[in-house]
CSV table of C-alpha atoms (C1' of nucleotides) in Angstrom, one decimal:
chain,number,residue,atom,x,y,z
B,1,UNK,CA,19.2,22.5,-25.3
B,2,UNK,CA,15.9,22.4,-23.5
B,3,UNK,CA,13.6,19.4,-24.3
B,4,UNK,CA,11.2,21.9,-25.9
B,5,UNK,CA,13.8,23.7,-27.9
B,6,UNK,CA,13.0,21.7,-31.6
B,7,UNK,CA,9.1,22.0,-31.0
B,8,UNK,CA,6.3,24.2,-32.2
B,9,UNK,CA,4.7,26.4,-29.8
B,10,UNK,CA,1.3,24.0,-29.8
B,11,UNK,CA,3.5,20.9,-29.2
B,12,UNK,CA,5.1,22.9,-26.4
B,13,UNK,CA,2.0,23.6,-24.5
B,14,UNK,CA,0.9,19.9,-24.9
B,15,UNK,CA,4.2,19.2,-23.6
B,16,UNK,CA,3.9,21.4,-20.7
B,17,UNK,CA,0.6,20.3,-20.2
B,18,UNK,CA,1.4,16.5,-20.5
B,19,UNK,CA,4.1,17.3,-17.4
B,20,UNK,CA,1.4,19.1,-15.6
B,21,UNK,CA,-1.2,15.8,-15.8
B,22,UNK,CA,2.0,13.7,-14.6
B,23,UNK,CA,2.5,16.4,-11.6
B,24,UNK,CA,-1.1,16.5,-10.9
B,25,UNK,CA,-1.1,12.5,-10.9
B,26,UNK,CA,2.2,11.7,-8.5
B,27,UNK,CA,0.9,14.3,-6.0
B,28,UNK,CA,-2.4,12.4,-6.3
B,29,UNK,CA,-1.2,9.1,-6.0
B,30,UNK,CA,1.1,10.0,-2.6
B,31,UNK,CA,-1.7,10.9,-1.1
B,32,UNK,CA,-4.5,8.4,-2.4
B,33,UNK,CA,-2.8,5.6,-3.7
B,34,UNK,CA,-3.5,4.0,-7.0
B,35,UNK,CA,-7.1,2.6,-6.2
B,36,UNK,CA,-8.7,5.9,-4.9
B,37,UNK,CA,-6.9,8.3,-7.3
B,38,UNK,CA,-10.2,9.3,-9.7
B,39,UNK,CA,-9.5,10.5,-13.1
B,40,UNK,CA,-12.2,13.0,-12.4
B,41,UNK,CA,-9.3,13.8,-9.3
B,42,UNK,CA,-6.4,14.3,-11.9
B,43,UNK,CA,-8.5,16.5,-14.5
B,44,UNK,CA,-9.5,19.2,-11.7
B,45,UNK,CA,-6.5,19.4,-10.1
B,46,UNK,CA,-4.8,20.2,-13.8
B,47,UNK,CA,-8.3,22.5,-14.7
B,48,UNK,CA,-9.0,20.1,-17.7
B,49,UNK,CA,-12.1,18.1,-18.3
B,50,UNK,CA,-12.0,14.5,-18.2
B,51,UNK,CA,-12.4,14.1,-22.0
B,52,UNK,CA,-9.4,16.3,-22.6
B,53,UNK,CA,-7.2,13.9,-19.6
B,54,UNK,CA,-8.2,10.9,-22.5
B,55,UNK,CA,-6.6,12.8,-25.3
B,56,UNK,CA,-3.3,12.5,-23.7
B,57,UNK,CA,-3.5,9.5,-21.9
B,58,UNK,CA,-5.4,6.7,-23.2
B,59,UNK,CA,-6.6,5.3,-20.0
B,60,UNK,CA,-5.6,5.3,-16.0
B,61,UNK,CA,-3.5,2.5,-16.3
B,62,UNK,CA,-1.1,4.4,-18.7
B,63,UNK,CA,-1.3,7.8,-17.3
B,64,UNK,CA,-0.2,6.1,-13.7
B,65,UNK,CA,2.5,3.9,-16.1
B,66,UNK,CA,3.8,7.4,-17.5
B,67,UNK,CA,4.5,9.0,-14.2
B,68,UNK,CA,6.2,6.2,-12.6
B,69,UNK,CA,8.3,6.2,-15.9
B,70,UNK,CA,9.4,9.5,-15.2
B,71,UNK,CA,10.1,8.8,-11.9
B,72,UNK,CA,12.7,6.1,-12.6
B,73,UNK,CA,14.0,7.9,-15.3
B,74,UNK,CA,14.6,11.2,-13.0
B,75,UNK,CA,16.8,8.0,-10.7
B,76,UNK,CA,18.5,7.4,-13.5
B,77,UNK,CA,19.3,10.8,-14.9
B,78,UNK,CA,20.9,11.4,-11.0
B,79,UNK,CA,22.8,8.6,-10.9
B,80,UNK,CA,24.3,9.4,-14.2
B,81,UNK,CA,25.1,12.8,-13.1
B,82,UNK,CA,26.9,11.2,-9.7
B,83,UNK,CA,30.9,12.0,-9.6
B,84,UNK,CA,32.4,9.0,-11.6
B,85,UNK,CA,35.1,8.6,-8.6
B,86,UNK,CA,32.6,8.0,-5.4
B,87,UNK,CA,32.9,4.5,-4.1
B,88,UNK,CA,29.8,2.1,-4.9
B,89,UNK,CA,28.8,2.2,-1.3
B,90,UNK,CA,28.8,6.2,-2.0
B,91,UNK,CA,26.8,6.1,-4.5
B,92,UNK,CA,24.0,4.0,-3.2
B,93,UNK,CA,23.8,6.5,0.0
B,94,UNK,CA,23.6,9.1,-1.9
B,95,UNK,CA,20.7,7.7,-4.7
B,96,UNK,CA,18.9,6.5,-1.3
B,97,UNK,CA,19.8,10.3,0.2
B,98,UNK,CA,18.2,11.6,-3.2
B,99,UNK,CA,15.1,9.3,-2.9
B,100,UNK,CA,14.4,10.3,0.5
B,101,UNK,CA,14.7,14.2,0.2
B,102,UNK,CA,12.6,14.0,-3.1
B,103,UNK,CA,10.2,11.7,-1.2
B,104,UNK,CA,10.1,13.7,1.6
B,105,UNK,CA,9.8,16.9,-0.5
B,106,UNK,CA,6.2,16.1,-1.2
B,107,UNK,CA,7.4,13.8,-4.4
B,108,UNK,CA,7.4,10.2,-5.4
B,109,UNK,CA,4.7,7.4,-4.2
B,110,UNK,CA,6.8,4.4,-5.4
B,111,UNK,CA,3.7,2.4,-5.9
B,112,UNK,CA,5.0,-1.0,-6.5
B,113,UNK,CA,5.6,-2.3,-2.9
B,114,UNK,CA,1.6,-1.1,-2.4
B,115,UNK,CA,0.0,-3.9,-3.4
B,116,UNK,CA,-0.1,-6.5,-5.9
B,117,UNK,CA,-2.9,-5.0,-8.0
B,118,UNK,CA,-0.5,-2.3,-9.0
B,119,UNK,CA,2.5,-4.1,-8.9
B,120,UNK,CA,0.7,-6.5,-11.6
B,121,UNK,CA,-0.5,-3.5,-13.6
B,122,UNK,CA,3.0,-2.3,-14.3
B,123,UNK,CA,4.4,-5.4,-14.8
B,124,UNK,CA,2.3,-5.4,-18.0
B,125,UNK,CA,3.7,-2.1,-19.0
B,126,UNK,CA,7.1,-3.3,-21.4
B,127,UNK,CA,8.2,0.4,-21.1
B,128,UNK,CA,7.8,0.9,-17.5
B,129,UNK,CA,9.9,-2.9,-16.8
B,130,UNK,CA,12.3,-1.7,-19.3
B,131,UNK,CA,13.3,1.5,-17.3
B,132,UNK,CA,13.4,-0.7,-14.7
B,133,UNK,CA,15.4,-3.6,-15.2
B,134,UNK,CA,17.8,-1.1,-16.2
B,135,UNK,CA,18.5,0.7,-13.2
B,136,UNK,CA,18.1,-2.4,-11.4
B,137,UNK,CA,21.2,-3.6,-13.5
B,138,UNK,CA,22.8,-0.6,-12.4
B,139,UNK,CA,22.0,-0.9,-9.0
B,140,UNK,CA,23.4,-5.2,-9.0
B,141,UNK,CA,26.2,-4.1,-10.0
B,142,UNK,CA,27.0,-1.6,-7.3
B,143,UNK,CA,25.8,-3.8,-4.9
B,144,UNK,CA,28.4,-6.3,-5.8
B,145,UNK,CA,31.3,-4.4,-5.7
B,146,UNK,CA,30.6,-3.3,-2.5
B,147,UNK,CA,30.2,-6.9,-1.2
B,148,UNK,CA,33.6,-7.6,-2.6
B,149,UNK,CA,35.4,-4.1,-1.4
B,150,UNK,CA,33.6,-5.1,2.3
B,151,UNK,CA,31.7,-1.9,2.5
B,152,UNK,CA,28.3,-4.0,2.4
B,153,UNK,CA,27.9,-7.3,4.8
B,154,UNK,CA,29.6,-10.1,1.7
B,155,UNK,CA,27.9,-12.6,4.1
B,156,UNK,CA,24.2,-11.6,2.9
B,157,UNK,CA,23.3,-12.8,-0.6
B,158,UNK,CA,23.0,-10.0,-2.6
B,159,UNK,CA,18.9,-10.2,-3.1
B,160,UNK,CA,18.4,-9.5,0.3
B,161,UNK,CA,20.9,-6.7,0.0
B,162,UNK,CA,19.1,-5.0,-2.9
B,163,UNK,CA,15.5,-5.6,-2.0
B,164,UNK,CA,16.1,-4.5,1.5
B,165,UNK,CA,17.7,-1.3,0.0
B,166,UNK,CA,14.9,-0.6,-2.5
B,167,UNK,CA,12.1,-1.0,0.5
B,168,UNK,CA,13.6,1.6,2.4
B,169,UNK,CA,12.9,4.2,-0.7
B,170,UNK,CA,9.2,3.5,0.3
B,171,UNK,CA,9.5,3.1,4.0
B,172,UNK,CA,6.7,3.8,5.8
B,173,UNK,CA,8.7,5.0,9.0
B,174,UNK,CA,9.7,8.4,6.8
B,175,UNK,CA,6.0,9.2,6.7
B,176,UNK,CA,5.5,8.2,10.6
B,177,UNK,CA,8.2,10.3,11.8
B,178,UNK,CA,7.4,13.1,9.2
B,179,UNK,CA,3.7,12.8,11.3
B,180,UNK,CA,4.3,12.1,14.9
B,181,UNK,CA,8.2,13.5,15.4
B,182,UNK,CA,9.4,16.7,16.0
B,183,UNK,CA,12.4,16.3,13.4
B,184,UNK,CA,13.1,18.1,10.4
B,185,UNK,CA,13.4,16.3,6.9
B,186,UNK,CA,17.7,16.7,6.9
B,187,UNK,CA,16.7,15.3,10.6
B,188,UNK,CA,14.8,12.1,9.1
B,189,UNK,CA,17.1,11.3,6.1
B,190,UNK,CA,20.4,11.3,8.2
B,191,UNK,CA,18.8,8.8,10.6
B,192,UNK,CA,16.8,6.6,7.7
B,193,UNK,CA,20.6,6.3,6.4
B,194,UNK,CA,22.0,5.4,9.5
B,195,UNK,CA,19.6,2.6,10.2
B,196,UNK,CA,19.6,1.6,6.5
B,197,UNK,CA,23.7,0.7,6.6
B,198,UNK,CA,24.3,0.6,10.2
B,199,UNK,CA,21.1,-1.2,11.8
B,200,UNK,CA,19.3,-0.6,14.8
B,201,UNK,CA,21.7,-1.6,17.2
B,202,UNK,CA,24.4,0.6,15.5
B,203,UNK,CA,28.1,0.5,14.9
B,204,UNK,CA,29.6,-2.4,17.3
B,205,UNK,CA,32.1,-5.3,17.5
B,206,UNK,CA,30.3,-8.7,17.3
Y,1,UNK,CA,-11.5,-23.3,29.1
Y,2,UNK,CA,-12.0,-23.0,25.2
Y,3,UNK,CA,-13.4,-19.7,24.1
Y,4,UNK,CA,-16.4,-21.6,23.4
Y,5,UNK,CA,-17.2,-23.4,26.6
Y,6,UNK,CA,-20.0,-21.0,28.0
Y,7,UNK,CA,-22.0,-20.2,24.9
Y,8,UNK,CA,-24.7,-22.4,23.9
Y,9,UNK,CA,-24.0,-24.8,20.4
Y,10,UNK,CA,-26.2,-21.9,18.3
Y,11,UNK,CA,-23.3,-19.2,19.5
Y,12,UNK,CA,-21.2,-21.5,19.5
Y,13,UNK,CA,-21.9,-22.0,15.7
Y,14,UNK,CA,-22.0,-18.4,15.4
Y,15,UNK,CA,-18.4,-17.5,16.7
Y,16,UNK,CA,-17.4,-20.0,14.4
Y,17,UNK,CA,-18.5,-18.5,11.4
Y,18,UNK,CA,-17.3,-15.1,12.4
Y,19,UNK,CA,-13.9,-16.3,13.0
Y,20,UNK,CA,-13.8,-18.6,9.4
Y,21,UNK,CA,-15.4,-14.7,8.2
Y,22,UNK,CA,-12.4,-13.0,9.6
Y,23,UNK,CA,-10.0,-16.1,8.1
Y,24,UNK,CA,-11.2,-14.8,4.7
Y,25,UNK,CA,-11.0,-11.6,4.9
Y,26,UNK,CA,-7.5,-11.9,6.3
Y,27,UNK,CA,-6.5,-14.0,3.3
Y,28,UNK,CA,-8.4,-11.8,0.7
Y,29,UNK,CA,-7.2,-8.6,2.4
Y,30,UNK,CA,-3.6,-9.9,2.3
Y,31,UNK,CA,-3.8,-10.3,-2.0
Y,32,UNK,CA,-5.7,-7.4,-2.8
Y,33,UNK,CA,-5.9,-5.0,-0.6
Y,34,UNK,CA,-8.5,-2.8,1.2
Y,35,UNK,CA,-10.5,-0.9,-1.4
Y,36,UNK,CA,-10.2,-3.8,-4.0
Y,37,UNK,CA,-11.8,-6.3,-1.7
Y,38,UNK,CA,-15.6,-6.6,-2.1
Y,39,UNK,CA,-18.4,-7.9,0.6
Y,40,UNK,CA,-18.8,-10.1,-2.6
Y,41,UNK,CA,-15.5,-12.1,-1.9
Y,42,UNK,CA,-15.7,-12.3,1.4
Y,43,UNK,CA,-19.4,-14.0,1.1
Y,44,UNK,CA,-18.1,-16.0,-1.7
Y,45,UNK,CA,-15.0,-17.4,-0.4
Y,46,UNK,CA,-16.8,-18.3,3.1
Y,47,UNK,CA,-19.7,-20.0,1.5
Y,48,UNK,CA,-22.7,-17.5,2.4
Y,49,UNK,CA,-24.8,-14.3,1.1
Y,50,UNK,CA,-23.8,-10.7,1.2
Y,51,UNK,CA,-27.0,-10.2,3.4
Y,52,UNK,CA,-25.7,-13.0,5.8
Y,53,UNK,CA,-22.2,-11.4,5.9
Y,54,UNK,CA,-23.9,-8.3,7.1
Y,55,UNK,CA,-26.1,-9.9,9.8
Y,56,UNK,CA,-22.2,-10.5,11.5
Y,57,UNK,CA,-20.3,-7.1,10.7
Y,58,UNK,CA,-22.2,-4.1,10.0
Y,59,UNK,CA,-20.2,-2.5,7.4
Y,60,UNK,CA,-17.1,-2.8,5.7
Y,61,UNK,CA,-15.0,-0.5,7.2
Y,62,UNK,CA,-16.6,-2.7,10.7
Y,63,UNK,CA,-15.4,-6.0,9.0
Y,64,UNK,CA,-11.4,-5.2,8.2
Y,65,UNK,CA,-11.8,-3.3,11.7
Y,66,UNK,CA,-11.9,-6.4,13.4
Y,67,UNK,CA,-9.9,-8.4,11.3
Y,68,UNK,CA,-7.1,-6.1,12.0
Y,69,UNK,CA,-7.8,-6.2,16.1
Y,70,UNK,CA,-8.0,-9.9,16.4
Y,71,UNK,CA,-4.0,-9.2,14.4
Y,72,UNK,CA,-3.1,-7.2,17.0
Y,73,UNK,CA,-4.6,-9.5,19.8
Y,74,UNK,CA,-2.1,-12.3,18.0
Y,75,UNK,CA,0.5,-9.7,19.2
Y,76,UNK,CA,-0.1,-8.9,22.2
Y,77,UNK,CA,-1.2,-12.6,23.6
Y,78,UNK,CA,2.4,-13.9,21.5
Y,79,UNK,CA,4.0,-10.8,23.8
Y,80,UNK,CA,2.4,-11.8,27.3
Y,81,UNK,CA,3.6,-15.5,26.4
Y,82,UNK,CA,6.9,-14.6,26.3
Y,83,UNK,CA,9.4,-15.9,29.1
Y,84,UNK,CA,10.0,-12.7,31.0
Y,85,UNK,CA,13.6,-13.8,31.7
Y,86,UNK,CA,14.0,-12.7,28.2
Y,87,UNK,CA,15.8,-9.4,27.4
Y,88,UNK,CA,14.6,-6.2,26.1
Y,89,UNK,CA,16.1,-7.2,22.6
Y,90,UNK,CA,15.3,-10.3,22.7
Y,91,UNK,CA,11.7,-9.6,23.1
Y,92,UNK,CA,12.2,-7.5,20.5
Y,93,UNK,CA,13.9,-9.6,18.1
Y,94,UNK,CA,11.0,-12.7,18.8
Y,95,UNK,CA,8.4,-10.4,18.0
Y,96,UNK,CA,9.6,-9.3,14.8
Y,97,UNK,CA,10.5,-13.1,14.2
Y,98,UNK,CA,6.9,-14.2,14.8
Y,99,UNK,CA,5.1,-10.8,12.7
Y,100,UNK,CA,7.7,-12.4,10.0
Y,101,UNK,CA,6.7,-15.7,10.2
Y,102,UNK,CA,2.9,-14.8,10.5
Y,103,UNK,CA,3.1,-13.3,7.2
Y,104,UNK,CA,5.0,-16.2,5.3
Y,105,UNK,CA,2.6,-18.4,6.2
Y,106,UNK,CA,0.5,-16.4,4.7
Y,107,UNK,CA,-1.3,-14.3,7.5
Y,108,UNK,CA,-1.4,-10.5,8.0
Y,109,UNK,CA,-1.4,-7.8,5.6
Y,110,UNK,CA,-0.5,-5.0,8.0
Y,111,UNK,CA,-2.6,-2.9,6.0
Y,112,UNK,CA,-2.0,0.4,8.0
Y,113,UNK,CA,1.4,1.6,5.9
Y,114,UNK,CA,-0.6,1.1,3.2
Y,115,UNK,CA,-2.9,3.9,2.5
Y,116,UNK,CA,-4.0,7.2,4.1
Y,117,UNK,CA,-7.1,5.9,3.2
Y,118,UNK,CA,-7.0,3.1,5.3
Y,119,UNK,CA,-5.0,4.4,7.9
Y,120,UNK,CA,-7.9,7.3,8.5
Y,121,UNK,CA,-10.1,4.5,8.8
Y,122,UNK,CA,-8.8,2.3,11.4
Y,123,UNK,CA,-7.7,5.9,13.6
Y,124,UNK,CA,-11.4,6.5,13.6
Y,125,UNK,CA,-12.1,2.7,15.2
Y,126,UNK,CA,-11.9,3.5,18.7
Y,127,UNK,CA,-11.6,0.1,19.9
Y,128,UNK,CA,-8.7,-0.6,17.5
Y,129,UNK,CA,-6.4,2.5,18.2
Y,130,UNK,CA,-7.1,1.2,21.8
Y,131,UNK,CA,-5.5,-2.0,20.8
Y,132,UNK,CA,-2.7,-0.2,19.1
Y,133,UNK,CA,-1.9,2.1,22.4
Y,134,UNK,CA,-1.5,-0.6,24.6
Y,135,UNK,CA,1.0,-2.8,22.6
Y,136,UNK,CA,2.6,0.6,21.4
Y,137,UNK,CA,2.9,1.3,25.3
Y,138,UNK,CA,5.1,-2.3,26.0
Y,139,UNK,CA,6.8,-2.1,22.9
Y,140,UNK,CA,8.1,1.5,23.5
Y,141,UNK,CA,9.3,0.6,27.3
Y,142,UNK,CA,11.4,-2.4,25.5
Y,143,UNK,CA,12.9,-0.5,22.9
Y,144,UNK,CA,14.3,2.2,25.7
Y,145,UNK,CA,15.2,-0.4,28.3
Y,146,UNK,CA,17.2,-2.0,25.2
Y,147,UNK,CA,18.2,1.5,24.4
Y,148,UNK,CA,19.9,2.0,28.0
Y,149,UNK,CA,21.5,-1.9,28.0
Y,150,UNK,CA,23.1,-0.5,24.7
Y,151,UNK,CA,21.5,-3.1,22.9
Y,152,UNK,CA,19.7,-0.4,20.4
Y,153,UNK,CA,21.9,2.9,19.2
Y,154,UNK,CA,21.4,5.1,22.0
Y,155,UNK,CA,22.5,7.5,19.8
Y,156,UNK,CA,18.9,7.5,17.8
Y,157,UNK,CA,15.8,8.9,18.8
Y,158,UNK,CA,13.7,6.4,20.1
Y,159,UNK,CA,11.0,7.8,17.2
Y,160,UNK,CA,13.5,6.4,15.1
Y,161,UNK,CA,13.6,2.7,16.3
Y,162,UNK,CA,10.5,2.5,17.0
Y,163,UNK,CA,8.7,3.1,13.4
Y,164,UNK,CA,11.4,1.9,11.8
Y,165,UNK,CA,11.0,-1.5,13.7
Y,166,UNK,CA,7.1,-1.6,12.7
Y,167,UNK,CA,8.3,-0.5,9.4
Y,168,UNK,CA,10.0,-4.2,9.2
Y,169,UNK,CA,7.1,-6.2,9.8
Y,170,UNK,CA,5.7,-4.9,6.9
Y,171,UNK,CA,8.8,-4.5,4.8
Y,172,UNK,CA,8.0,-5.4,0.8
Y,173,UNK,CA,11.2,-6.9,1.0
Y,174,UNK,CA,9.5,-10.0,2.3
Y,175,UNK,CA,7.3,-10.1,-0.6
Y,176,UNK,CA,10.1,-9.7,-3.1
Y,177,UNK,CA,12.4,-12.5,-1.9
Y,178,UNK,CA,9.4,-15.2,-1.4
Y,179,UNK,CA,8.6,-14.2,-5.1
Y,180,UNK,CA,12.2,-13.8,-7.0
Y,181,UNK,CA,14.6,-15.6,-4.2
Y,182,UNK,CA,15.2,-19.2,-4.0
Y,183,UNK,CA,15.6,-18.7,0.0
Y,184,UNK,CA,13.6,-21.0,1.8
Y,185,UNK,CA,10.8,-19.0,4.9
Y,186,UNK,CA,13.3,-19.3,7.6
Y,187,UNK,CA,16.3,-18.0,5.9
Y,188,UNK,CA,14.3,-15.2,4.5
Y,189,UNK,CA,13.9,-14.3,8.5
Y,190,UNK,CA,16.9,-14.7,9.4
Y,191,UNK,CA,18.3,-12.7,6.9
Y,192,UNK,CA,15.5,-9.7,7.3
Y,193,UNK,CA,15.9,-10.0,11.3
Y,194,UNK,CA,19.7,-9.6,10.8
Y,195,UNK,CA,19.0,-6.5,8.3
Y,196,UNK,CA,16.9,-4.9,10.7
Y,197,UNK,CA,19.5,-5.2,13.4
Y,198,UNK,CA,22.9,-5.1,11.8
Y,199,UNK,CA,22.0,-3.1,8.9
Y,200,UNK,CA,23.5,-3.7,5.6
Y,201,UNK,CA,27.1,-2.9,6.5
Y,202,UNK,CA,26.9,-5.9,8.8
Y,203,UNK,CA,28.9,-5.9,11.6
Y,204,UNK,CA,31.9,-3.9,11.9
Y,205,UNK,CA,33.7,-1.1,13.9
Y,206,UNK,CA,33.6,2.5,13.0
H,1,DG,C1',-31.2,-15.9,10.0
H,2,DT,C1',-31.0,-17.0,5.3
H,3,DC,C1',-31.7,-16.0,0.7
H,4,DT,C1',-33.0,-13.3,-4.1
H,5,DA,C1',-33.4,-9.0,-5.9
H,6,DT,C1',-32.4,-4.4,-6.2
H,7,DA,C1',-31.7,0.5,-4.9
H,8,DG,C1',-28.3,4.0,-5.1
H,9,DC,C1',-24.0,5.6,-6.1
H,10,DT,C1',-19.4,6.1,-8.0
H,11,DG,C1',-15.9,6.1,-11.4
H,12,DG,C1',-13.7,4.7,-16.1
H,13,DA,C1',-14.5,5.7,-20.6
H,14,DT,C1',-16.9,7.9,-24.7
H,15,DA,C1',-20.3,10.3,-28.0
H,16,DG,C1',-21.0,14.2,-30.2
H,17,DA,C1',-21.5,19.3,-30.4
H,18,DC,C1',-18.3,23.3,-31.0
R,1,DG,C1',-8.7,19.6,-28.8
R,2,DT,C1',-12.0,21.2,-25.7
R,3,DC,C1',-16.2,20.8,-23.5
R,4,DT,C1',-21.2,18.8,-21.6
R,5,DA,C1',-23.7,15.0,-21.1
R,6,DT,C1',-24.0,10.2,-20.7
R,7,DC,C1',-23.3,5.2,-20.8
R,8,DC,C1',-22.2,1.1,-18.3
R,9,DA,C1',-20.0,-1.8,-14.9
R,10,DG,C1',-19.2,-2.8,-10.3
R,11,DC,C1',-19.7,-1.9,-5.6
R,12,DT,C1',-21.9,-1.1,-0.8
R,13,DA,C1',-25.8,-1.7,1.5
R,14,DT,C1',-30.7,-3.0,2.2
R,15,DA,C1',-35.7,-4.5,1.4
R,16,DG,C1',-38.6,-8.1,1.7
R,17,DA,C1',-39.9,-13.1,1.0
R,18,DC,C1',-39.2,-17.5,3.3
DNA sequence: GTCTATAGCTGGATAGAC
DNA sequence: GTCTATCCAGCTATAGAC
């Protein structure tokens, strides 16, 4: 069933329009960050006034809240959907993989890493850390067993493991070589992968 | 010969306060950010007026301009101090050791993954992307001298190293295991040098 | 060169008509 | 719920006295 199917027609246009504000507001926010991003920014890109923006979103702070929400929630939904019999190490290429593409496909900011301004702003926001902590259970757990099966290094503690791995969702080398190379997005994620797992100097004896 | 030996005590004075100005706009960069810093901070936390501030830098914009090219100058001078007995990859490897260390102490921000904002900015501060060429130019002859040796995966574009390395001395990873990690500074950069280098698999034939 | 004071602008949020 | 018009805070930058 869709997730407009038990609606009436005016709730389904707010609906739609409440997913347009949050498309308006993540293609905003890739491109300006959290600090420049204007409400007046948001309303004309939608074709709203600012007043009507307020209706739906009580303030900047919870409309940016509300699209990151959906971001982690659309992680969640495709890790949910992964093949139940991939290893752990598959499945954390492939969420990476998914990250990249949708990053790379005009998407996600990931604003947290920016700056601690933000970071502090969702911190406040109990839904946002909810979705969060979640996935980031999820995500420890993976981790593990892949430390114990030997497919990730057992020698690193696992925080450096799982931070490093989250940073490279929001690396700033996707957007250099998106710039300044001449390779194609499949191009870029294949070789963001490799250097994720197999580091810079590549697969060797030590 | 101190920077300071041929100017007369009023410049001398002068230089002084412009390098405890840039001090504070390091630090206040590093915690907020570029757009939420004000003149006001900056005046405040050195001890003088706005009007004073802008007897010494001429704008904003002018103000985290230099900041960020006396960052760069760090780099370059810790590159040209380097014993040239060294390897490719170990050049390498210091320098990434040193950007990481800078930061822990509390130093740079490396503001330039941050925001197309900022980014535009500093590309439109001549003397800065001149900066930025020349240490570009010695870095990229290291990473394909390391790249021949077989030191770095020959198999990647050099594009690939290269802003994947810069990429690391930026890497939010940092951030999150001095705030969440009990890991002491140094084994944080150990264990981000041996991420950048070995990847997450760790060592290992394929 | 240093300050106090302020101009000029921008952006978050809202009042009030329809 | 939607709009036009506006309030108010905070910021960059400068005028002008000392």
């Amino acid at each position: 069933m869709s997730i407009l199917g038990k609606l009436s027609f005016k709730d389904q246009a707010f609906k739609l329009r409440e997913n347009a504000i949050l498309d308006a507001t993540t293609m905003i926010l890739k491109d300006k960050g959290f600090d420049l991003m204007t409400m007046d920014d948001v309303a004309s890109a939608v074709g709203i006034s600012k007043p009507s923006l307020y209706k739906h979103f009580k303030s900047k702070e919870d409309l940016v809240g509300e699209a990151m929400i959906r971001l982690i929630d659309g992680a969640g939904d495709f890790l949910d959907q992964l093949d139940k019999d991939l290893k752990p190490i598959e499945v954390l290429s492939a969420m990476l993989e998914w990250a990249l593409r949708v990053r790379l496909e005009g998407g996600m900011p990931f604003l947290p890493s920016t700056s601690a301004h933000v970071r502090d702003m969702l911190t406040r926001n109990l839904k946002y850390v909810g979705r969060v902590l979640k996935l980031n259970y999820q995500l420890e757990k993976l981790v593990a067993k892949a430390q114990k099966s030997g497919d990730l290094d057992a020698s690193l503690p696992s925080d450096v493991i799982l931070f490093s791995y989250y940073s490279r969702t929001c690396d700033p080398a996707v957007e250099f070589l998106q710039r300044y190379s001449k390779l194609d997005n499949e191009q870029i994620i294949k070789h963001m992968l490799q250097v994720c797992f197999a580091g810079l100097h590549g697969p060797r004896c030590d």
